[in-house]
Coordinates of C-alpha atoms in Angstrom, one line a residue:
X1 CA 53.4 72.0 164.8
X2 CA 52.1 73.6 168.0
X3 CA 53.1 77.1 169.1
X4 CA 55.1 75.8 172.1
X5 CA 57.0 73.3 170.0
X6 CA 57.8 76.0 167.5
X7 CA 59.1 78.3 170.2
X8 CA 61.2 75.5 171.6
X9 CA 62.7 74.8 168.2
X10 CA 63.6 78.4 167.4
X11 CA 65.0 78.9 170.9
X12 CA 67.4 76.0 170.4
X13 CA 68.5 77.4 167.1
X14 CA 68.9 80.9 168.5
X15 CA 71.0 79.7 171.4
X16 CA 73.6 78.3 169.0
X17 CA 74.2 82.0 168.0
X18 CA 75.3 82.8 171.5
X19 CA 78.7 80.9 171.0
X20 CA 82.0 82.7 170.5
X21 CA 81.8 82.0 166.7
X22 CA 79.4 84.9 166.5
X23 CA 80.3 88.5 167.2
X24 CA 79.3 90.3 170.4
X25 CA 76.7 92.6 168.7
X26 CA 75.0 89.6 167.1
X27 CA 74.9 87.7 170.4
X28 CA 73.4 90.7 172.2
X29 CA 70.6 91.0 169.6
X30 CA 69.9 87.3 169.9
X31 CA 69.8 87.5 173.6
X32 CA 67.4 90.4 173.5
X33 CA 65.0 88.4 171.2
X34 CA 65.2 85.4 173.5
X35 CA 64.4 87.5 176.6
X36 CA 61.5 89.3 174.9
X37 CA 58.1 87.9 176.0
X38 CA 56.7 88.4 172.6
X39 CA 58.4 85.6 170.5
X40 CA 57.2 86.9 167.1
X41 CA 60.5 88.5 166.2
X42 CA 62.5 85.4 167.4
X43 CA 60.2 83.0 165.4
X44 CA 60.5 85.1 162.2
X45 CA 64.3 85.3 162.5
X46 CA 64.9 81.6 163.2
X47 CA 62.0 79.4 162.2
X48 CA 63.8 78.4 159.0
X49 CA 67.1 78.9 157.2
X50 CA 67.4 81.6 154.5
X51 CA 67.5 79.3 151.4
X52 CA 70.3 79.6 148.9
X53 CA 68.4 78.8 145.7
X54 CA 69.1 79.0 142.0
X55 CA 68.9 82.8 142.2
X56 CA 71.2 83.0 145.3
X57 CA 70.0 84.6 148.5
X58 CA 67.4 87.3 149.1
X59 CA 65.7 88.3 152.4
X60 CA 65.2 90.9 155.1
X61 CA 68.4 92.1 156.8
X62 CA 68.8 91.3 160.4
X63 CA 70.1 88.7 162.9
X64 CA 69.0 85.1 162.5
X65 CA 69.1 82.1 160.2
X66 CA 66.2 83.5 158.1
X67 CA 67.8 86.9 157.6
X68 CA 70.5 88.5 155.4
X69 CA 73.5 89.0 157.7
X70 CA 77.3 88.4 157.6
X71 CA 76.8 84.8 158.7
X72 CA 74.2 83.8 156.1
X73 CA 76.1 85.7 153.4
X74 CA 79.3 84.1 154.8
X75 CA 77.9 80.6 154.5
X76 CA 76.9 81.3 150.9
X77 CA 80.4 82.5 150.1
X78 CA 82.1 79.6 151.9
X79 CA 79.9 77.1 150.0
X80 CA 80.6 78.8 146.7
X81 CA 84.4 78.9 147.5
X82 CA 84.3 75.2 148.3
X83 CA 82.5 74.4 145.0
X84 CA 85.0 76.5 143.0
X85 CA 88.0 74.9 144.6
X86 CA 86.6 71.5 143.8
X87 CA 85.7 72.3 140.2
X88 CA 88.8 74.2 139.2
X89 CA 91.3 72.3 141.3
X90 CA 93.7 72.0 138.4
X91 CA 93.7 75.8 137.7
X92 CA 96.7 77.6 139.0
X93 CA 94.7 80.6 140.3
X94 CA 90.9 80.7 140.6
X95 CA 89.5 84.2 140.5
X96 CA 86.1 86.0 141.1
X97 CA 84.6 89.4 140.8
X98 CA 82.7 90.9 143.8
X99 CA 80.3 93.8 143.2
X100 CA 77.6 95.5 145.2
X101 CA 74.8 98.1 145.0
X102 CA 73.7 101.1 147.1
X103 CA 71.7 99.1 149.7
X104 CA 72.4 99.3 153.4
X105 CA 75.1 96.7 154.3
X106 CA 75.8 95.8 150.6
X107 CA 79.3 97.2 150.9
X108 CA 79.9 95.3 154.2
X109 CA 78.6 92.0 152.8
X110 CA 80.8 92.5 149.7
X111 CA 84.0 93.1 151.7
X112 CA 83.3 90.2 154.0
X113 CA 82.7 87.9 151.0
X114 CA 86.0 89.1 149.5
X115 CA 87.7 88.2 152.7
X116 CA 86.2 84.7 152.7
X117 CA 87.0 84.0 149.0
X118 CA 90.6 85.1 149.6
X119 CA 90.9 83.0 152.8
X120 CA 90.0 80.0 150.6
X121 CA 92.9 80.9 148.2
X122 CA 90.7 82.5 145.6
X123 CA 91.8 85.8 144.0
X124 CA 89.2 88.6 144.3
X125 CA 88.6 91.6 142.1
X126 CA 86.6 93.8 144.4
X127 CA 85.0 97.0 143.1
X128 CA 86.0 100.1 145.0
X129 CA 82.5 101.4 145.1
X130 CA 79.0 100.4 144.1
X131 CA 78.6 99.4 140.4
X132 CA 75.8 98.2 138.1
X133 CA 75.2 94.5 137.9
X134 CA 75.8 94.5 134.1
X135 CA 79.4 95.8 134.7
X136 CA 80.1 93.1 137.2
X137 CA 79.0 90.5 134.6
X138 CA 81.2 92.1 132.0
X139 CA 84.2 92.1 134.5
X140 CA 83.9 88.4 135.0
X141 CA 84.5 87.8 131.3
X142 CA 86.9 90.6 130.8
X143 CA 89.2 89.5 133.7
X144 CA 88.8 85.8 132.8
X145 CA 87.3 84.9 136.2
X146 CA 85.5 81.6 137.0
X147 CA 82.7 83.2 139.0
X148 CA 81.4 86.4 140.5
X149 CA 78.8 87.7 143.0
X150 CA 76.9 90.9 143.4
X151 CA 75.2 92.0 146.6
X152 CA 71.8 93.5 145.6
X153 CA 68.1 92.9 146.1
X154 CA 67.3 94.6 142.8
X155 CA 64.2 96.8 143.2
X156 CA 62.9 95.3 146.4
X157 CA 62.0 97.4 149.5
X158 CA 64.8 99.0 151.5
X159 CA 64.6 96.3 154.2
X160 CA 65.9 93.7 151.8
X161 CA 69.3 92.7 150.5
X162 CA 70.4 89.8 148.2
X163 CA 73.3 87.8 146.9
X164 CA 73.5 86.6 143.3
X165 CA 76.1 84.2 142.0
X166 CA 77.5 84.2 138.5
X167 CA 79.5 81.7 136.4
X168 CA 82.4 82.2 134.0
X169 CA 80.2 83.3 131.2
X170 CA 78.9 86.3 133.2
X171 CA 75.4 84.8 133.6
X172 CA 73.8 83.6 136.8
X173 CA 74.6 79.9 137.5
X174 CA 72.6 77.1 135.8
X175 CA 72.6 73.4 136.1
X176 CA 74.6 71.5 137.1
X177 CA 76.5 74.3 139.0
X178 CA 73.4 75.7 140.7
X179 CA 72.7 72.4 142.4
X180 CA 76.4 71.8 143.2
X181 CA 76.7 75.2 144.9
X182 CA 73.5 74.8 146.8
X183 CA 74.7 71.4 148.1
X184 CA 78.0 73.0 149.3
X185 CA 76.2 75.9 151.0
X186 CA 73.9 73.5 152.8
X187 CA 77.0 71.7 154.2
X188 CA 78.0 74.8 156.2
X189 CA 76.6 73.9 159.7
X190 CA 77.6 77.0 161.6
X191 CA 79.8 80.2 161.6
X192 CA 82.7 78.1 162.8
X193 CA 82.8 76.5 159.3
X194 CA 83.3 79.9 157.6
X195 CA 86.8 81.3 156.9
X196 CA 86.4 84.9 157.7
X197 CA 90.1 85.9 158.0
X198 CA 91.0 87.2 154.6
X199 CA 94.2 87.3 152.7
X200 CA 94.8 91.0 151.5
X201 CA 97.4 89.8 149.0
X202 CA 94.6 88.1 147.0
X203 CA 92.3 91.0 147.0
X204 CA 92.7 93.5 144.1
X205 CA 90.6 96.7 144.1
X206 CA 89.1 97.6 140.7
X207 CA 87.2 100.6 139.5
X208 CA 87.9 103.2 136.8
X209 CA 90.2 100.8 135.0
X210 CA 87.2 98.5 134.3
X211 CA 84.7 101.3 133.9
X212 CA 86.6 102.8 130.9
X213 CA 86.9 99.5 129.1
X214 CA 83.2 98.7 129.8
X215 CA 82.0 102.1 128.6
X216 CA 84.1 101.8 125.5
X217 CA 82.5 98.5 124.8
X218 CA 79.0 99.9 125.4
X219 CA 79.7 102.6 122.9
X220 CA 80.4 100.0 120.2
X221 CA 76.7 98.9 120.5
X222 CA 75.6 102.1 118.8
X223 CA 74.0 101.2 115.5
X224 CA 74.0 104.7 113.8
X225 CA 76.2 107.4 115.5
X226 CA 75.2 109.8 112.7
X227 CA 71.6 109.6 113.9
X228 CA 72.7 110.5 117.4
X229 CA 74.7 113.5 116.0
X230 CA 71.5 114.7 114.3
X231 CA 69.6 114.5 117.6
X232 CA 72.4 115.4 120.1
X233 CA 70.3 118.3 121.5
X234 CA 67.5 115.9 122.6
X235 CA 66.7 116.6 126.2
X236 CA 67.0 113.5 128.4
X237 CA 66.1 113.4 132.1
X238 CA 67.6 110.4 133.9
X239 CA 67.4 109.2 137.5
X240 CA 69.2 106.3 139.2
X241 CA 66.7 106.4 142.1
X242 CA 69.7 106.6 144.5
X243 CA 71.3 103.5 142.9
X244 CA 74.3 102.3 140.9
X245 CA 73.2 103.8 137.6
X246 CA 74.6 107.2 138.7
X247 CA 78.1 105.7 138.3
X248 CA 77.9 105.1 134.6
X249 CA 74.7 105.9 132.8
X250 CA 74.9 109.7 132.5
X251 CA 78.6 109.3 131.4
X252 CA 77.6 106.6 128.9
X253 CA 74.9 108.9 127.4
X254 CA 77.4 111.7 127.0
X255 CA 80.0 109.4 125.4
X256 CA 77.3 108.4 122.8
X257 CA 77.0 112.1 121.9
X258 CA 73.9 113.3 123.8
X259 CA 74.6 116.8 125.1
X260 CA 71.5 117.6 127.1
X261 CA 71.4 114.9 129.8
X262 CA 69.7 116.2 133.0
X263 CA 69.7 114.2 136.3
X264 CA 67.4 114.5 139.3
X265 CA 69.7 116.0 142.0
X266 CA 67.9 114.6 145.0
X267 CA 68.1 111.1 143.5
X268 CA 71.7 111.3 142.5
X269 CA 72.6 110.7 146.1
X270 CA 73.6 107.1 147.1
X271 CA 71.0 106.0 149.8
X272 CA 69.9 102.5 150.6
X273 CA 66.8 103.9 152.3
X274 CA 65.5 105.3 149.0
X275 CA 63.9 108.3 150.8
X276 CA 62.3 109.9 147.8
X277 CA 60.3 107.0 146.6
X278 CA 57.9 104.4 148.0
X279 CA 59.6 101.6 146.0
X280 CA 62.8 101.9 143.9
X281 CA 61.1 100.1 140.9
X282 CA 61.4 102.2 137.8
X283 CA 58.4 100.4 136.2
X284 CA 56.2 102.0 138.9
X285 CA 54.9 105.5 137.9
X286 CA 55.4 106.7 141.4
X287 CA 59.2 106.1 141.2
X288 CA 59.4 108.4 138.2
X289 CA 57.5 111.3 139.8
X290 CA 60.5 113.6 140.4
X291 CA 62.0 112.8 137.0
X292 CA 58.7 113.6 135.3
X293 CA 58.4 116.9 137.3
X294 CA 61.9 117.9 136.1
X295 CA 61.0 116.8 132.5
X296 CA 57.9 119.1 132.5
X297 CA 59.9 121.9 133.9
X298 CA 62.6 121.9 131.2
X299 CA 60.3 120.5 128.4
X300 CA 62.4 117.3 128.0
X301 CA 61.9 114.7 125.3
X302 CA 62.6 111.5 127.2
X303 CA 62.7 110.3 130.8
X304 CA 64.7 107.2 131.9
X305 CA 65.1 105.6 135.3
X306 CA 67.1 102.6 136.5
X307 CA 66.6 100.4 139.5
X308 CA 69.2 100.1 142.4
X309 CA 71.5 97.7 140.5
X310 CA 70.9 99.3 137.1
X311 CA 69.8 96.2 135.2
X312 CA 66.2 97.4 134.8
X313 CA 64.9 100.5 133.1
X314 CA 61.7 102.5 133.2
X315 CA 61.0 104.9 130.3
X316 CA 58.5 107.7 129.7
X317 CA 57.8 109.9 126.7
X318 CA 55.2 112.3 125.3
X319 CA 52.2 111.0 123.3
X320 CA 50.7 112.7 120.3
X321 CA 48.9 115.1 122.6
X322 CA 52.1 116.1 124.4
X323 CA 51.1 114.2 127.6
X324 CA 53.7 112.1 129.4
X325 CA 53.1 108.4 129.3
X326 CA 55.0 105.4 130.7
X327 CA 56.2 102.8 128.2
X328 CA 56.0 99.2 129.4
X329 CA 58.6 96.5 128.8
X330 CA 56.7 94.9 125.9
X331 CA 56.3 98.2 124.1
X332 CA 60.0 99.0 124.6
X333 CA 61.1 95.7 123.2
X334 CA 58.9 96.0 120.2
X335 CA 60.3 99.4 119.3
X336 CA 63.9 98.3 120.0
X337 CA 63.7 95.2 117.9
X338 CA 62.0 97.0 115.0
X339 CA 64.6 99.7 115.1
X340 CA 67.5 97.3 115.3
X341 CA 66.3 95.2 112.3
X342 CA 65.4 98.2 110.1
X343 CA 68.7 100.0 110.8
X344 CA 70.8 96.9 110.2
X345 CA 69.0 96.3 106.9
X346 CA 69.4 100.0 105.9
X347 CA 73.1 99.9 106.8
X348 CA 73.7 96.5 105.1
X349 CA 74.8 94.9 108.4
X350 CA 72.6 91.8 108.1
X351 CA 74.6 88.6 107.5
X352 CA 71.7 86.1 107.3
X353 CA 72.5 84.1 110.4
X354 CA 71.0 86.5 113.0
X355 CA 68.5 85.3 115.7
X356 CA 66.5 86.8 118.5
X357 CA 65.9 85.5 122.0
X358 CA 62.9 86.2 124.2
X359 CA 61.6 84.6 127.4
X360 CA 58.2 83.0 127.7
X361 CA 56.8 86.1 129.3
X362 CA 57.5 88.3 126.4
X363 CA 54.7 89.4 124.0
X364 CA 54.3 87.2 120.9
X365 CA 54.2 90.3 118.8
X366 CA 58.0 90.4 118.9
X367 CA 58.0 87.0 117.1
X368 CA 55.8 88.5 114.3
X369 CA 58.4 91.2 113.7
X370 CA 61.1 88.6 113.6
X371 CA 59.2 86.3 111.3
X372 CA 58.4 89.1 108.9
X373 CA 62.1 89.9 108.7
X374 CA 63.1 86.2 108.3
X375 CA 65.0 86.1 111.7
X376 CA 64.9 83.1 113.9
X377 CA 63.1 83.6 117.2
X378 CA 64.1 81.5 120.3
X379 CA 62.1 81.1 123.5
X380 CA 63.6 80.4 126.9
X381 CA 62.8 80.6 130.6
X382 CA 62.4 84.0 132.4
X383 CA 65.8 85.3 133.4
X384 CA 68.9 86.7 131.8
X385 CA 70.8 83.5 132.6
X386 CA 68.5 81.5 130.2
X387 CA 69.0 84.2 127.5
X388 CA 72.8 83.9 128.1
X389 CA 72.5 80.2 127.7
X390 CA 71.0 80.5 124.2
X391 CA 73.7 82.9 123.2
X392 CA 76.5 80.6 124.6
X393 CA 75.1 77.6 122.8
X394 CA 75.3 79.4 119.5
X395 CA 78.6 81.2 120.1
X396 CA 80.6 81.8 117.0
X397 CA 77.9 80.5 114.5
X398 CA 75.0 82.9 114.8
X399 CA 74.7 86.5 115.6
X400 CA 71.8 87.4 117.9
X401 CA 70.0 90.6 116.9
X402 CA 68.2 91.1 120.1
X403 CA 67.4 89.7 123.6
X404 CA 64.0 90.1 125.1
X405 CA 62.8 89.3 128.6
X406 CA 59.3 90.4 128.7
X407 CA 55.8 86.8 127.2
X408 CA 56.0 84.1 124.8
X409 CA 55.5 80.9 123.0
X410 CA 57.0 77.4 122.9
X411 CA 59.3 76.7 120.1
X412 CA 60.3 73.1 120.8
X413 CA 57.8 70.3 120.4
X414 CA 56.5 68.8 123.7
X415 CA 58.1 65.5 123.0
X416 CA 61.1 65.2 120.8
X417 CA 61.3 62.4 118.2
X418 CA 62.8 59.2 119.6
X419 CA 62.9 60.2 123.2
X420 CA 59.7 58.5 124.4
X421 CA 58.2 59.7 127.7
X422 CA 60.2 62.2 129.6
X423 CA 62.3 60.8 132.4
X424 CA 65.0 62.3 134.5
X425 CA 68.2 61.7 132.6
X426 CA 66.5 60.2 129.5
X427 CA 66.0 63.3 127.5
X428 CA 68.7 65.8 126.7
X429 CA 68.5 69.3 125.3
X430 CA 69.3 69.5 121.6
X431 CA 73.0 70.5 121.0
X432 CA 73.2 73.9 119.3
X433 CA 76.1 75.9 118.2
X434 CA 76.4 79.7 117.8
X435 CA 76.0 82.9 119.8
X436 CA 75.1 86.5 119.5
X437 CA 73.4 89.5 120.9
X438 CA 70.1 89.5 122.7
X439 CA 67.6 92.2 123.7
X440 CA 66.0 92.5 127.2
X441 CA 63.9 95.3 128.6
X442 CA 62.7 94.1 132.0
X443 CA 61.8 90.8 133.6
X444 CA 58.2 91.6 134.3
X445 CA 55.3 89.2 134.6
X446 CA 52.9 89.9 131.7
X447 CA 51.0 86.6 131.7
X448 CA 47.7 88.3 132.7
X449 CA 47.9 90.1 129.4
X450 CA 48.3 87.0 127.3
X451 CA 45.5 85.5 125.2
X452 CA 44.6 81.8 125.4
X453 CA 46.8 80.9 122.5
X454 CA 49.8 82.7 124.0
X455 CA 49.3 81.1 127.4
X456 CA 49.1 77.6 125.8
X457 CA 52.3 78.3 123.9
X458 CA 54.0 79.6 127.1
X459 CA 53.0 76.4 129.0
X460 CA 54.3 74.2 126.2
X461 CA 57.6 76.0 126.2
X462 CA 58.0 75.8 130.0
X463 CA 57.2 72.1 130.1
X464 CA 59.6 71.4 127.2
X465 CA 62.4 73.3 129.0
X466 CA 61.9 71.1 132.0
X467 CA 62.3 68.1 129.7
X468 CA 65.4 69.6 128.2
X469 CA 66.9 70.3 131.6
X470 CA 66.4 66.7 132.7
X471 CA 64.0 67.9 135.3
X472 CA 60.9 66.0 134.3
X473 CA 60.3 62.7 136.1
X474 CA 57.6 60.2 135.1
X475 CA 56.1 57.8 137.7
X476 CA 53.7 55.0 137.2
X477 CA 51.0 56.3 139.6
X478 CA 50.5 58.1 142.8
X479 CA 47.6 56.2 144.5
X480 CA 46.0 57.7 147.6
X481 CA 46.4 54.5 149.6
X482 CA 50.1 54.3 148.7
X483 CA 50.7 57.9 149.6
X484 CA 48.6 57.6 152.8
X485 CA 50.7 54.7 154.1
X486 CA 54.2 55.8 152.8
X487 CA 53.8 59.5 153.3
X488 CA 54.2 61.8 150.3
X489 CA 57.5 63.2 151.5
X490 CA 58.9 59.7 151.5
X491 CA 57.9 59.2 147.9
X492 CA 59.7 62.5 147.0
X493 CA 62.8 61.4 149.0
X494 CA 62.8 58.1 147.0
X495 CA 62.9 60.1 143.8
X496 CA 65.7 62.2 145.2
X497 CA 63.7 65.4 144.7
X498 CA 63.4 68.1 147.4
X499 CA 61.1 70.5 145.6
X500 CA 58.6 69.7 142.8
X501 CA 55.4 70.5 141.0
X502 CA 53.5 67.2 140.9
X503 CA 51.1 66.8 138.0
X504 CA 48.4 64.3 138.6
X505 CA 45.9 62.5 136.5
X506 CA 42.2 62.2 137.6
X507 CA 42.8 58.8 139.4
X508 CA 45.7 60.1 141.3
X509 CA 44.1 63.5 142.3
X510 CA 43.4 62.4 145.8
X511 CA 47.1 62.0 146.4
X512 CA 47.3 65.7 146.6
X513 CA 45.6 65.6 150.0
X514 CA 48.9 64.2 151.4
X515 CA 51.0 67.0 150.0
X516 CA 49.1 70.0 151.4
X517 CA 51.4 70.4 154.4
X518 CA 54.7 70.0 152.5
X519 CA 55.9 73.6 151.5
X520 CA 58.3 72.3 148.8
X521 CA 55.6 70.5 146.9
X522 CA 52.6 71.7 144.9
X523 CA 50.1 69.5 143.1
X524 CA 48.1 70.3 140.0
X525 CA 46.0 68.6 137.4
X526 CA 46.8 68.7 133.7
X527 CA 44.3 71.4 133.1
X528 CA 45.4 73.6 136.0
X529 CA 49.2 73.7 135.3
X530 CA 50.5 77.2 135.7
X531 CA 53.6 78.5 133.9
X532 CA 55.0 80.2 137.1
X533 CA 54.6 77.0 139.1
X534 CA 56.7 75.2 136.5
X535 CA 59.3 78.0 136.7
X536 CA 59.2 78.1 140.5
X537 CA 59.8 74.4 141.3
X538 CA 63.0 72.7 140.4
X539 CA 61.4 69.6 139.0
X540 CA 58.1 68.4 137.5
X541 CA 56.9 65.0 138.6
X542 CA 54.0 63.5 136.6
X543 CA 52.1 60.2 136.4
X544 CA 52.2 58.3 133.1
X545 CA 48.5 59.0 132.7
X546 CA 49.1 62.8 133.2
X547 CA 51.9 62.7 130.7
X548 CA 49.6 61.1 128.1
X549 CA 47.1 63.9 128.7
X550 CA 49.8 66.6 128.4
X551 CA 51.0 65.2 125.1
X552 CA 47.5 65.1 123.8
X553 CA 46.9 68.7 124.9
X554 CA 50.2 70.1 123.7
X555 CA 50.9 67.9 120.6

């Protein structure tokens, strides 16, 4: 597409935002961009629509279809409302929880979302102030809601915000709901389709009433209160890095019995600009600078930091030389799992049906600990929603000892007995029963640290997951001549796939040439498949010859 054609396209899209459906401030900003001789800002704001994907929305805040603003957030909420009303039409009252973090505009987006939900007849439990993501998840289950959202961009830079959608189990949405919600969101053509006028009678403010119940539940997780009593004087330095952790974490630590909890005053101030750090990511050493300085000053024993929505933690402690060192996610999960297992054994709490869940980017060392203690280890995709799925499938039958999101191996065989080649709709995930407790430090990419065997296992697990999710399509071939004449996108449309990783055999490799300019498609050979491409794309499409090679490699 030429530059003139692109400018024409974005201009036409931007001019639609000059209608009465958009507020005066938004119209003025769009008009300014249109009149600016430099069209860079206009292009970046309107060259595409901010995509509502399986993880929700995330983007830079500002005016435009490619930005986080009240209209893109409004479209997401209207689409989710439509999906909820269609799926729970026989329910007397559908309800949702709405939470938000410390970021700029998070509160605004949350309140507008609450108005839209209520305008669609959905009861809303809206947190009075910012709250951690885990508490929002808990509130969905505690209040018996069908869904929930939280406005957060996790540990991303200050310019960003995001929108995450959750289902009735307190986890982010999975198939088939993710696709269903995305379809509904994509039907929202303009701001005129969004019901902004809320119904106050359907909005209930929540806060301390849920905080207390949640904290009481958190306290029950303590394995050995007597051990805490023996170490109650331990000096702990904590920082929320201006985020939601300040609302509950210091309080939770004191409830557990820790009497020397120190916080970093400058970072106990809510601020979406995160003025004291370069990035609000607690896994980055720079973000812990102020906490470590305080720790050295008071001779503390432990440093902890949480990200803006308090679902990620960074930890530092002293080594055997008394020097402060950061502990990564893999190290944290190894220590936690070992402690949990040894303490449960010591206290006689093991029942024999425990299991652990880790994602495919969690170190394989964790499996060795589980194996040595005769505890089943399960692998899943990266993300708490996949961990929650494993718990849900075993609800009531098994008790999970730990949940871990940090490298891993494939547990299921590449091709299950009796299924034949994978084809969309032809293979189904095994039906499990049970549930439990899972351990998860942080969702960090540790693939570069994996050895060859671990990478192979991770690939096998990722491919198997696509099969189990009915997202692996087998085609006879993808010849260059066929693709050249029919256009690669037409082939994808015929398969009813909008986004895919296409795995080619040697004879079909030239077909990749036709896919280079399609942003939603990536091609690969069997020996160049990457775990993160498998996770990134909704569907894997492979030729029969490629499947045969895959089965040979991962048998």
